[in-house]
């Protein structure tokens, strides 16, 4: 029945000259809601994934549908007007999809050196040590004004790692870097547990960073 | 230990040091919070009501953290930044306008946020909200068509400030306008005179409403807006 209704929606869309409907979906968490306790609690994960990320997905779909309609009418002004919503909700979807994979239960965490000797070597070469890297990352990320993200990214051109921060839901791609590890510092990511003490959240969150995933992304980016 | 006289004197000094010029230096200071020694730094004004006054719409927990931690931090950081500079004795609005002009983002973010939060506390009251009366009501009808249209525009501003920001009702010299700003943004930098503001940074509502910003915005409009203050500020702005 679902397939039938999807088919009929698609045919309606096609009839209007719109491009075939692409729809974005909320990826499931790779672990239980409580897996990141006590670092990030169940309540936060439930809201963060099930409400915040889900809303970005829903709003992205709505914006893309409107964009398709505008495009079908060659309404450039309308397309431009939608770009803000696409950047915000699309960025939110991209960022959070990466984020969930960047984290894992404390018991599943391995050290960067074990996950990827190459990555660990590069961190040491650029920052002196893993601790020095974390300190710089946390300092820069804590300093994000309002809502945003802290990132470890890969600069493909320079073949180097880089720490960067982005405002709101601007994806790291807007800086030219490839995302390896993102830490969400929108207040919704930590407020219920850490309140205004963002630096404490940043101090603790390293206990749930999934270096295996970061290593996979590094391998793909540096290939 | 402060004597009562010293305490009251320092509050008076603080009120003048802090208060933005177009508000005429008026600030209500009913709750006693120890202020620092007599100096012209930006002060943290006490809430104009008890920490429990806005419950359950805004909880004591939220007001406590929002005022005593977030707002306080902006004040402290701004003061650290102006120490030893020619802005040391300026009031908050002068400081953030200078910072804005100089492109001093760090100082602007903190000084403007100090101003914004003080104005936000004044923008709310227990048993507030709903349709206004007085001059502001007349002006709203004139510039928006109806209170409902204003409410819709103000709600939209609050709900579509993507990220951390503020919704504002301001006097632009000729009419009332609704704006949204991001981060520490304040319409005074555009030459407007704010009469009402609503904080939509997540810390303003997350403990009480979690992700449901829309519910917070509705509650703010229906039950919290201090229209008396809006009328007072509007009278001076016009």
Short mmCIF file of C-alpha atoms in Angstrom, two decimals:
data_model
loop_
_atom_site.label_atom_id
_atom_site.label_comp_id
_atom_site.label_asym_id
_atom_site.label_seq_id
_atom_site.Cartn_x
_atom_site.Cartn_y
_atom_site.Cartn_z
CA UNK A 1 0.00 0.00 0.00
CA UNK A 2 2.89 2.27 0.78
CA UNK A 3 4.53 1.46 -2.54
CA UNK A 4 1.26 2.25 -4.33
CA UNK A 5 0.91 5.61 -2.64
CA UNK A 6 4.57 6.44 -3.30
CA UNK A 7 4.07 5.55 -6.95
CA UNK A 8 1.02 7.76 -7.18
CA UNK A 9 2.81 10.65 -5.48
CA UNK A 10 5.74 10.21 -7.87
CA UNK A 11 3.47 10.19 -10.88
CA UNK A 12 1.77 13.34 -9.63
CA UNK A 13 5.19 14.93 -9.17
CA UNK A 14 6.26 13.85 -12.64
CA UNK A 15 3.02 15.17 -14.10
CA UNK A 16 3.88 18.55 -12.64
CA UNK A 17 7.30 18.37 -14.21
CA UNK A 18 9.00 18.19 -10.85
CA UNK A 19 12.06 16.00 -10.47
CA UNK A 20 11.43 12.58 -8.94
CA UNK A 21 10.86 12.94 -5.24
CA UNK A 22 13.93 12.27 -3.20
CA UNK A 23 13.28 11.91 0.42
CA UNK A 24 15.71 12.07 3.28
CA UNK A 25 15.33 9.76 6.21
CA UNK A 26 16.42 9.78 9.82
CA UNK A 27 19.21 7.24 10.19
CA UNK A 28 18.82 4.96 13.20
CA UNK A 29 21.29 5.37 16.03
CA UNK A 30 24.07 2.76 15.88
CA UNK A 31 23.49 2.02 19.58
CA UNK A 32 20.81 2.13 22.30
CA UNK A 33 19.63 5.51 23.54
CA UNK A 34 21.36 4.87 26.85
CA UNK A 35 24.64 3.66 25.36
CA UNK A 36 26.54 6.88 25.94
CA UNK A 37 25.64 7.16 29.62
CA UNK A 38 26.87 8.67 31.83
CA UNK A 39 28.56 11.04 29.41
CA UNK A 40 25.48 11.89 27.35
CA UNK A 41 22.30 10.75 29.02
CA UNK A 42 19.28 8.92 27.60
CA UNK A 43 17.03 11.98 27.82
CA UNK A 44 19.37 14.05 25.68
CA UNK A 45 19.87 11.28 23.13
CA UNK A 46 16.12 10.72 22.88
CA UNK A 47 15.42 14.38 22.19
CA UNK A 48 18.53 15.01 20.13
CA UNK A 49 17.99 12.12 17.72
CA UNK A 50 14.23 11.61 17.88
CA UNK A 51 13.22 15.28 17.88
CA UNK A 52 15.97 17.64 16.77
CA UNK A 53 17.51 15.50 14.03
CA UNK A 54 14.10 14.18 13.00
CA UNK A 55 12.87 17.77 12.59
CA UNK A 56 15.83 18.69 10.39
CA UNK A 57 14.96 15.70 8.19
CA UNK A 58 11.27 16.60 8.01
CA UNK A 59 12.01 20.25 7.26
CA UNK A 60 14.65 19.32 4.69
CA UNK A 61 12.12 17.16 2.88
CA UNK A 62 9.56 19.95 2.97
CA UNK A 63 12.07 22.50 1.67
CA UNK A 64 13.24 20.17 -1.12
CA UNK A 65 9.65 19.54 -2.17
CA UNK A 66 9.02 23.27 -2.40
CA UNK A 67 12.32 23.64 -4.25
CA UNK A 68 11.24 21.06 -6.81
CA UNK A 69 7.98 22.92 -7.35
CA UNK A 70 9.82 26.21 -7.75
CA UNK A 71 12.26 24.65 -10.17
CA UNK A 72 9.43 23.18 -12.23
CA UNK A 73 8.02 26.69 -12.59
CA UNK A 74 11.51 28.11 -13.19
CA UNK A 75 10.87 30.42 -10.25
CA UNK A 76 14.45 31.39 -9.49
CA UNK A 77 13.48 33.87 -6.79
CA UNK A 78 11.61 31.15 -4.93
CA UNK A 79 14.55 28.75 -5.31
CA UNK A 80 16.91 31.34 -3.85
CA UNK A 81 14.50 32.05 -1.01
CA UNK A 82 14.57 28.36 -0.07
CA UNK A 83 18.34 28.11 0.07
CA UNK A 84 18.52 29.22 3.70
CA UNK A 85 16.15 26.48 4.82
CA UNK A 86 18.01 23.89 2.74
CA UNK A 87 21.38 24.93 4.16
CA UNK A 88 20.06 24.94 7.70
CA UNK A 89 18.03 21.74 7.66
CA UNK A 90 20.25 19.93 5.17
CA UNK A 91 23.30 20.93 7.17
CA UNK A 92 21.58 19.75 10.35
CA UNK A 93 20.84 16.39 8.73
CA UNK A 94 24.37 15.96 7.38
CA UNK A 95 26.03 17.03 10.61
CA UNK A 96 23.97 14.86 12.91
CA UNK A 97 24.25 11.83 10.63
CA UNK A 98 28.02 12.07 10.98
CA UNK A 99 27.81 12.83 14.70
CA UNK A 100 25.96 9.64 15.70
CA UNK A 101 28.62 7.51 14.00
CA UNK A 102 31.39 9.55 15.62
CA UNK A 103 30.24 8.39 19.05
CA UNK A 104 30.06 5.02 20.75
CA UNK A 105 29.60 3.48 24.18
CA UNK A 106 32.52 4.18 26.55
CA UNK A 107 33.37 0.49 26.65
CA UNK A 108 33.75 0.37 22.86
CA UNK A 109 36.16 3.28 22.65
CA UNK A 110 39.69 2.50 21.41
CA UNK A 111 42.62 4.87 21.39
CA UNK A 112 43.42 6.67 18.13
CA UNK A 113 46.75 4.82 17.89
CA UNK A 114 44.91 1.51 17.89
CA UNK A 115 42.25 2.70 15.45
CA UNK A 116 44.76 4.14 13.01
CA UNK A 117 48.50 4.52 13.64
CA UNK A 118 48.64 6.83 10.65
CA UNK A 119 46.00 9.16 12.07
CA UNK A 120 47.59 9.14 15.52
CA UNK A 121 50.97 9.94 13.96
CA UNK A 122 49.51 12.88 12.08
CA UNK A 123 47.86 14.23 15.25
CA UNK A 124 51.18 14.01 17.09
CA UNK A 125 53.04 15.61 14.21
CA UNK A 126 50.65 18.55 14.02
CA UNK A 127 49.82 19.13 17.69
CA UNK A 128 52.61 17.41 19.61
CA UNK A 129 50.30 15.00 21.39
CA UNK A 130 46.72 13.76 21.55
CA UNK A 131 46.16 15.82 24.70
CA UNK A 132 47.42 18.98 23.04
CA UNK A 133 45.08 18.31 20.12
CA UNK A 134 42.10 17.83 22.48
CA UNK A 135 42.97 21.01 24.38
CA UNK A 136 43.02 23.11 21.21
CA UNK A 137 39.86 21.45 19.94
CA UNK A 138 38.02 22.09 23.19
CA UNK A 139 39.22 25.67 23.51
CA UNK A 140 38.10 26.55 19.99
CA UNK A 141 34.84 24.64 20.26
CA UNK A 142 33.93 26.08 23.68
CA UNK A 143 34.42 29.54 22.17
CA UNK A 144 31.74 29.05 19.50
CA UNK A 145 29.28 31.91 20.04
CA UNK A 146 25.80 30.54 20.34
CA UNK A 147 25.04 27.47 18.26
CA UNK A 148 27.54 25.54 16.19
CA UNK A 149 29.97 22.67 15.88
CA UNK A 150 33.62 21.88 16.51
CA UNK A 151 35.30 19.74 13.86
CA UNK A 152 38.39 17.72 13.17
CA UNK A 153 38.59 17.85 9.41
CA UNK A 154 40.92 16.72 6.68
CA UNK A 155 42.38 19.15 4.18
CA UNK A 156 42.75 17.06 1.03
CA UNK A 157 44.77 19.69 -0.81
CA UNK A 158 47.28 20.23 1.98
CA UNK A 159 47.12 16.58 3.10
CA UNK A 160 46.77 17.76 6.66
CA UNK A 161 44.34 17.61 9.56
CA UNK A 162 42.67 20.79 10.75
CA UNK A 163 40.48 21.95 13.61
CA UNK A 164 37.60 24.16 12.52
CA UNK A 165 34.36 25.49 13.96
CA UNK A 166 31.14 26.23 12.11
CA UNK A 167 28.16 28.31 13.09
CA UNK A 168 24.60 27.02 13.33
CA UNK A 169 24.22 23.98 11.05
CA UNK A 170 26.69 25.08 8.40
CA UNK A 171 28.26 21.81 7.27
CA UNK A 172 32.05 21.51 7.38
CA UNK A 173 32.04 21.20 3.60
CA UNK A 174 31.47 24.97 3.50
CA UNK A 175 35.09 25.35 4.71
CA UNK A 176 36.51 22.99 2.10
CA UNK A 177 37.48 20.44 4.74
CA UNK A 178 36.29 16.82 4.85
CA UNK A 179 34.60 15.99 8.16
CA UNK A 180 36.24 13.34 10.36
CA UNK A 181 34.87 14.14 13.83
CA UNK A 182 32.23 16.65 14.83
CA UNK A 183 31.13 17.70 18.30
CA UNK A 184 27.77 19.42 18.51
CA UNK A 185 27.79 22.44 20.83
CA UNK A 186 24.26 23.61 20.26
CA UNK A 187 22.88 23.87 23.78
CA UNK A 188 20.41 21.07 23.04
CA UNK A 189 23.38 18.70 22.78
CA UNK A 190 24.31 19.07 26.44
CA UNK A 191 22.11 21.49 28.37
CA UNK A 192 19.87 19.09 30.27
CA UNK A 193 22.94 17.46 31.76
CA UNK A 194 25.69 20.07 31.80
CA UNK A 195 23.60 23.28 31.84
CA UNK A 196 25.73 26.29 30.99
CA UNK A 197 29.01 24.44 31.61
CA UNK A 198 29.91 23.69 28.01
CA UNK A 199 33.61 23.15 28.84
CA UNK A 200 32.67 20.25 31.15
CA UNK A 201 30.65 18.60 28.37
CA UNK A 202 33.64 18.99 26.05
CA UNK A 203 35.96 17.53 28.67
CA UNK A 204 33.72 14.49 29.15
CA UNK A 205 32.66 13.84 25.57
CA UNK A 206 36.06 12.40 24.61
CA UNK A 207 35.07 9.32 26.62
CA UNK A 208 32.54 8.45 23.93
CA UNK A 209 34.45 9.42 20.79
CA UNK A 210 34.53 6.51 18.35
CA UNK A 211 38.07 6.72 17.00
CA UNK A 212 37.44 3.66 14.80
CA UNK A 213 34.86 5.69 12.88
CA UNK A 214 37.11 8.75 12.77
CA UNK A 215 39.87 6.50 11.42
CA UNK A 216 37.55 5.11 8.71
CA UNK A 217 36.67 8.61 7.60
CA UNK A 218 40.34 9.61 7.67
CA UNK A 219 41.25 6.59 5.54
CA UNK A 220 38.58 7.44 2.98
CA UNK A 221 39.50 11.12 2.92
CA UNK A 222 43.24 10.61 2.62
CA UNK A 223 43.09 7.79 0.06
CA UNK B 1 30.13 43.04 54.78
CA UNK B 2 28.18 45.85 53.12
CA UNK B 3 26.19 48.31 55.16
CA UNK B 4 22.70 48.93 53.86
CA UNK B 5 23.55 52.51 52.87
CA UNK B 6 26.62 51.43 50.93
CA UNK B 7 24.61 48.68 49.28
CA UNK B 8 21.86 51.06 48.16
CA UNK B 9 24.39 53.60 46.97
CA UNK B 10 26.20 51.04 44.90
CA UNK B 11 22.93 49.89 43.35
CA UNK B 12 22.16 53.48 42.38
CA UNK B 13 25.57 53.88 40.80
CA UNK B 14 25.18 50.53 39.07
CA UNK B 15 21.80 51.49 37.68
CA UNK B 16 23.23 54.61 36.11
CA UNK B 17 26.31 52.86 34.84
CA UNK B 18 24.31 50.08 33.31
CA UNK B 19 21.08 51.60 32.07
CA UNK B 20 20.89 52.31 28.34
CA UNK B 21 20.51 55.98 27.53
CA UNK B 22 17.15 55.85 25.83
CA UNK B 23 15.58 54.07 28.79
CA UNK B 24 16.45 57.16 30.80
CA UNK B 25 18.47 55.25 33.31
CA UNK B 26 15.42 53.62 34.85
CA UNK B 27 15.85 50.13 36.12
CA UNK B 28 13.85 48.34 38.77
CA UNK B 29 16.00 46.66 41.35
CA UNK B 30 13.75 44.93 43.80
CA UNK B 31 15.83 41.87 44.52
CA UNK B 32 19.06 42.43 46.41
CA UNK B 33 22.11 40.80 44.94
CA UNK B 34 25.48 41.93 46.24
CA UNK B 35 27.11 44.18 43.73
CA UNK B 36 30.79 44.96 43.54
CA UNK B 37 32.32 48.08 45.03
CA UNK B 38 31.43 51.52 43.68
CA UNK B 39 32.72 51.51 40.12
CA UNK B 40 31.36 52.33 36.71
CA UNK B 41 31.62 48.79 35.35
CA UNK B 42 28.66 47.07 33.72
CA UNK B 43 26.59 45.61 36.55
CA UNK B 44 24.42 42.53 36.65
CA UNK B 45 20.98 43.89 37.51
CA UNK B 46 18.93 41.68 39.83
CA UNK B 47 15.82 40.12 38.33
CA UNK B 48 12.84 42.47 38.60
CA UNK B 49 10.93 39.64 40.33
CA UNK B 50 11.49 36.50 42.41
CA UNK B 51 13.16 33.54 40.73
CA UNK B 52 9.86 31.66 41.16
CA UNK B 53 7.71 34.49 39.79
CA UNK B 54 7.30 33.11 36.28
CA UNK B 55 6.64 29.50 37.20
CA UNK B 56 5.55 27.24 35.64
CA UNK B 57 5.99 29.10 32.36
CA UNK B 58 9.65 29.67 33.10
CA UNK B 59 11.00 27.67 35.99
CA UNK B 60 13.10 28.83 38.93
CA UNK B 61 15.84 26.53 37.61
CA UNK B 62 15.89 28.29 34.24
CA UNK B 63 15.81 31.80 35.70
CA UNK B 64 18.54 30.92 38.18
CA UNK B 65 20.93 29.53 35.59
CA UNK B 66 19.94 32.02 32.90
CA UNK B 67 20.44 35.06 35.13
CA UNK B 68 23.11 33.94 37.61
CA UNK B 69 25.26 32.05 35.11
CA UNK B 70 24.64 33.07 31.50
CA UNK B 71 23.83 36.76 32.01
CA UNK B 72 26.41 37.09 34.78
CA UNK B 73 29.12 35.65 32.54
CA UNK B 74 28.43 38.15 29.76
CA UNK B 75 28.67 40.96 32.30
CA UNK B 76 31.91 39.65 33.80
CA UNK B 77 33.60 39.01 30.47
CA UNK B 78 32.55 42.40 29.10
CA UNK B 79 33.94 44.07 32.21
CA UNK B 80 37.24 42.23 31.86
CA UNK B 81 37.44 43.37 28.26
CA UNK B 82 36.79 47.07 28.97
CA UNK B 83 39.08 47.28 31.98
CA UNK B 84 41.84 49.77 31.39
CA UNK B 85 40.29 50.97 28.15
CA UNK B 86 38.58 54.26 27.39
CA UNK B 87 35.24 52.45 27.59
CA UNK B 88 35.76 51.64 31.28
CA UNK B 89 33.16 54.16 32.42
CA UNK B 90 30.72 53.87 29.55
CA UNK B 91 27.26 52.41 29.89
CA UNK B 92 26.43 49.07 28.32
CA UNK B 93 24.77 50.39 25.19
CA UNK B 94 27.63 52.79 24.45
CA UNK B 95 30.08 49.92 24.86
CA UNK B 96 28.39 47.54 22.48
CA UNK B 97 27.81 50.29 19.90
CA UNK B 98 31.52 51.16 20.01
CA UNK B 99 32.40 47.47 19.76
CA UNK B 100 30.05 47.14 16.79
CA UNK B 101 31.61 50.14 15.07
CA UNK B 102 35.13 48.87 15.74
CA UNK B 103 34.33 45.33 14.60
CA UNK B 104 35.28 44.07 18.06
CA UNK B 105 33.20 40.92 17.86
CA UNK B 106 34.22 39.49 21.23
CA UNK B 107 33.33 42.64 23.15
CA UNK B 108 30.14 43.13 21.15
CA UNK B 109 29.00 39.58 21.86
CA UNK B 110 29.40 40.03 25.58
CA UNK B 111 28.30 43.63 26.06
CA UNK B 112 25.30 43.30 23.75
CA UNK B 113 24.28 40.08 25.47
CA UNK B 114 24.53 41.86 28.84
CA UNK B 115 22.15 44.52 27.50
CA UNK B 116 19.85 42.04 25.77
CA UNK B 117 19.36 39.95 28.87
CA UNK B 118 18.60 42.91 31.13
CA UNK B 119 16.01 44.06 28.62
CA UNK B 120 14.59 40.53 28.41
CA UNK B 121 13.95 40.33 32.17
CA UNK B 122 12.13 43.66 31.95
CA UNK B 123 10.13 42.37 28.97
CA UNK B 124 8.43 39.76 31.11
CA UNK B 125 6.26 39.74 34.19
CA UNK B 126 4.12 37.36 36.16
CA UNK B 127 0.57 37.42 34.83
CA UNK B 128 1.65 39.17 31.64
CA UNK B 129 1.00 38.45 28.00
CA UNK B 130 -2.17 38.63 25.94
CA UNK B 131 -3.48 41.71 24.21
CA UNK B 132 -1.89 45.01 25.20
CA UNK B 133 -3.68 48.20 26.11
CA UNK B 134 -2.56 51.79 25.84
CA UNK B 135 -0.46 53.48 23.18
CA UNK B 136 1.35 50.32 22.15
CA UNK B 137 -1.96 48.63 21.39
CA UNK B 138 -2.99 51.50 19.14
CA UNK B 139 0.36 51.54 17.40
CA UNK B 140 0.30 47.77 16.87
CA UNK B 141 -3.11 48.03 15.19
CA UNK B 142 -1.76 50.82 13.01
CA UNK B 143 1.49 49.15 11.96
CA UNK B 144 0.46 45.48 11.83
CA UNK B 145 -3.27 45.67 11.17
CA UNK B 146 -4.14 43.74 14.29
CA UNK B 147 -2.62 42.27 17.43
CA UNK B 148 -2.99 38.80 15.86
CA UNK B 149 -0.90 39.80 12.86
CA UNK B 150 1.79 41.22 15.16
CA UNK B 151 1.66 38.02 17.21
CA UNK B 152 2.10 35.90 14.08
CA UNK B 153 5.04 37.97 12.85
CA UNK B 154 6.74 37.99 16.24
CA UNK B 155 6.23 34.23 16.64
CA UNK B 156 7.65 33.57 13.19
CA UNK B 157 10.68 35.70 14.01
CA UNK B 158 11.27 33.71 17.20
CA UNK B 159 10.68 30.35 15.56
CA UNK B 160 12.83 30.98 12.50
CA UNK B 161 15.89 32.47 14.19
CA UNK B 162 17.97 29.51 13.04
CA UNK B 163 20.23 28.82 15.97
CA UNK B 164 20.72 31.16 18.87
CA UNK B 165 19.00 34.51 18.64
CA UNK B 166 16.34 36.99 19.66
CA UNK B 167 12.98 38.24 18.45
CA UNK B 168 12.39 41.99 18.75
CA UNK B 169 9.65 44.55 18.51
CA UNK B 170 11.25 47.93 17.85
CA UNK B 171 10.38 51.49 16.93
CA UNK B 172 12.20 52.46 13.74
CA UNK B 173 11.41 56.16 13.97
CA UNK B 174 8.19 55.93 12.01
CA UNK B 175 6.62 52.58 12.87
CA UNK B 176 6.90 49.43 14.90
CA UNK B 177 8.80 46.58 13.26
CA UNK B 178 9.50 42.97 14.17
CA UNK B 179 13.04 41.68 13.68
CA UNK B 180 14.99 38.57 14.49
CA UNK B 181 18.67 38.71 15.29
CA UNK B 182 21.29 35.99 15.52
CA UNK B 183 23.63 35.52 18.47
CA UNK B 184 24.05 38.79 20.33
CA UNK B 185 22.46 40.89 17.61
CA UNK B 186 20.48 43.96 18.69
CA UNK B 187 18.38 46.31 16.49
CA UNK B 188 19.97 49.36 18.15
CA UNK B 189 22.88 48.78 15.75
CA UNK B 190 20.39 49.50 12.95
CA UNK B 191 19.26 52.71 14.59
CA UNK B 192 16.06 51.21 15.96
CA UNK B 193 14.71 51.43 19.49
CA UNK B 194 13.64 48.09 20.95
CA UNK B 195 10.45 48.00 23.02
CA UNK B 196 10.20 44.23 23.56
CA UNK B 197 12.52 41.27 23.25
CA UNK B 198 12.32 37.47 23.55
CA UNK B 199 15.39 35.29 23.99
CA UNK B 200 15.33 32.20 21.77
CA UNK B 201 18.80 30.87 22.59
CA UNK B 202 18.11 27.29 23.66
CA UNK B 203 19.25 28.01 27.22
CA UNK B 204 16.24 30.33 27.56
CA UNK B 205 13.73 27.48 27.22
CA UNK B 206 15.38 24.09 27.03
CA UNK B 207 14.93 22.99 30.64
CA UNK B 208 11.21 23.85 30.50
CA UNK B 209 10.27 23.15 26.88
CA UNK B 210 13.14 21.04 25.49
CA UNK B 211 12.96 21.15 21.69
CA UNK B 212 9.47 22.73 21.69
CA UNK B 213 10.52 26.30 20.99
CA UNK B 214 7.09 27.01 19.53
CA UNK B 215 5.41 26.29 22.87
CA UNK B 216 7.81 28.63 24.65
CA UNK B 217 7.15 31.37 22.06
CA UNK B 218 3.38 30.97 22.47
CA UNK B 219 3.62 31.04 26.25
CA UNK B 220 5.83 34.11 26.12
CA UNK B 221 3.26 35.96 24.05
CA UNK B 222 0.17 34.67 25.84
CA UNK B 223 1.37 34.78 29.43
CA UNK B 224 4.62 36.66 29.96
CA UNK B 225 4.94 39.86 27.94
CA UNK B 226 5.18 42.85 30.26
CA UNK B 227 3.10 45.30 28.21
CA UNK B 228 3.40 47.92 30.98
CA UNK B 229 7.14 47.98 30.40
CA UNK B 230 6.62 48.00 26.64
CA UNK B 231 4.36 51.06 26.98
CA UNK B 232 6.90 52.81 29.20
CA UNK B 233 9.79 52.13 26.85
CA UNK B 234 7.68 52.99 23.79
CA UNK B 235 6.70 56.35 25.28
CA UNK B 236 10.38 57.25 25.62
CA UNK B 237 11.31 55.79 22.20
CA UNK B 238 8.71 57.87 20.38
#
